[in-house]
Amino acid sequence: LLRHLGTLLRLGGQVLADFVDPRTTSAPRHLAYHEANRNAGRYIGETRLRLRFKGQTGSMYGWLLIDPETLAERASALGWTTEILDRDAGGTCLARLTRTVR
């Protein structure tokens, strides 16, 4: 996603990202999912979801929950700086990513 966004923005362009830090959970089923991901060699926040509504079920799709440190590390490797603007006790974060390298 950041590679693609980098093609759309000038240097200094910014993206606001709202995300959930997966490490903030204490729910046993979430922790079990994290452990299954670790055992499979995946990051704990890699999830697969499927939406259901009024008897209809959609296709599975990937959804990434990422911790701020991993986001900053990965973004930096692609030429972005990361500033965490807000973080609440439930793990919801708001970050500003700024394109610094072409």
PDB file of N, CA and C in Angstrom, residues 1 14 16 20-21 40-41 55 58-60 68-69 73 79 82 86 90 95:
ATOM      1  N   LEU A   1       0.832  -1.195   0.000  1.00  0.00           N
ATOM      2  CA  LEU A   1       0.000   0.000   0.000  1.00  0.00           C
ATOM      3  C   LEU A   1       0.874   1.255   0.000  1.00  0.00           C
ATOM      4  N   GLN A  14       1.350  13.563   2.547  1.00  0.00           N
ATOM      5  CA  GLN A  14       1.038  12.876   3.800  1.00  0.00           C
ATOM      6  C   GLN A  14      -0.173  11.971   3.663  1.00  0.00           C
ATOM      7  N   LEU A  16      -2.898   9.993   6.452  1.00  0.00           N
ATOM      8  CA  LEU A  16      -3.323   9.712   7.818  1.00  0.00           C
ATOM      9  C   LEU A  16      -3.797   8.272   7.867  1.00  0.00           C
ATOM     10  N   VAL A  20      -5.312  -0.354  14.481  1.00  0.00           N
ATOM     11  CA  VAL A  20      -5.381  -0.957  15.812  1.00  0.00           C
ATOM     12  C   VAL A  20      -4.116  -1.765  16.065  1.00  0.00           C
ATOM     13  N   ASP A  21      -3.477  -1.506  17.190  1.00  0.00           N
ATOM     14  CA  ASP A  21      -2.297  -2.252  17.611  1.00  0.00           C
ATOM     15  C   ASP A  21      -2.762  -3.622  18.110  1.00  0.00           C
ATOM     16  N   ALA A  40       2.985 -20.193  12.278  1.00  0.00           N
ATOM     17  CA  ALA A  40       2.986 -20.309  10.816  1.00  0.00           C
ATOM     18  C   ALA A  40       3.998 -19.366  10.164  1.00  0.00           C
ATOM     19  N   GLY A  41       4.773 -18.631  10.998  1.00  0.00           N
ATOM     20  CA  GLY A  41       5.771 -17.716  10.464  1.00  0.00           C
ATOM     21  C   GLY A  41       5.206 -16.399   9.976  1.00  0.00           C
ATOM     22  N   GLY A  55     -27.786 -13.422   5.922  1.00  0.00           N
ATOM     23  CA  GLY A  55     -27.697 -14.713   5.262  1.00  0.00           C
ATOM     24  C   GLY A  55     -26.723 -14.793   4.108  1.00  0.00           C
ATOM     25  N   GLY A  58     -19.620 -13.103   2.329  1.00  0.00           N
ATOM     26  CA  GLY A  58     -18.669 -12.622   1.339  1.00  0.00           C
ATOM     27  C   GLY A  58     -17.430 -13.501   1.270  1.00  0.00           C
ATOM     28  N   SER A  59     -16.545 -13.156   0.387  1.00  0.00           N
ATOM     29  CA  SER A  59     -15.280 -13.872   0.220  1.00  0.00           C
ATOM     30  C   SER A  59     -14.324 -13.494   1.350  1.00  0.00           C
ATOM     31  N   MET A  60     -13.374 -14.377   1.621  1.00  0.00           N
ATOM     32  CA  MET A  60     -12.333 -14.095   2.596  1.00  0.00           C
ATOM     33  C   MET A  60     -11.411 -13.013   2.030  1.00  0.00           C
ATOM     34  N   PRO A  68       2.509   0.237  16.144  1.00  0.00           N
ATOM     35  CA  PRO A  68       3.147   1.465  15.655  1.00  0.00           C
ATOM     36  C   PRO A  68       4.628   1.309  15.327  1.00  0.00           C
ATOM     37  N   GLU A  69       5.343   0.512  16.101  1.00  0.00           N
ATOM     38  CA  GLU A  69       6.776   0.348  15.851  1.00  0.00           C
ATOM     39  C   GLU A  69       7.040  -0.389  14.539  1.00  0.00           C
ATOM     40  N   GLU A  73       8.869   1.123  11.216  1.00  0.00           N
ATOM     41  CA  GLU A  73      10.020   0.422  10.635  1.00  0.00           C
ATOM     42  C   GLU A  73       9.803   0.125   9.159  1.00  0.00           C
ATOM     43  N   GLY A  79      10.766   4.873   2.569  1.00  0.00           N
ATOM     44  CA  GLY A  79      10.908   6.310   2.366  1.00  0.00           C
ATOM     45  C   GLY A  79       9.836   7.169   3.007  1.00  0.00           C
ATOM     46  N   THR A  82       7.093   8.415  10.144  1.00  0.00           N
ATOM     47  CA  THR A  82       5.844   8.110  10.845  1.00  0.00           C
ATOM     48  C   THR A  82       5.782   8.899  12.140  1.00  0.00           C
ATOM     49  N   ASP A  86      -2.071  10.065  17.908  1.00  0.00           N
ATOM     50  CA  ASP A  86      -2.979   9.742  19.017  1.00  0.00           C
ATOM     51  C   ASP A  86      -2.971   8.238  19.223  1.00  0.00           C
ATOM     52  N   GLY A  90      -7.402   1.392  24.242  1.00  0.00           N
ATOM     53  CA  GLY A  90      -7.906   0.225  23.528  1.00  0.00           C
ATOM     54  C   GLY A  90      -7.039  -0.205  22.361  1.00  0.00           C
ATOM     55  N   ALA A  95      -1.875   7.807  12.939  1.00  0.00           N
ATOM     56  CA  ALA A  95      -0.514   8.155  12.537  1.00  0.00           C
ATOM     57  C   ALA A  95      -0.536   9.025  11.292  1.00  0.00           C
TER      58      ALA A  95
END
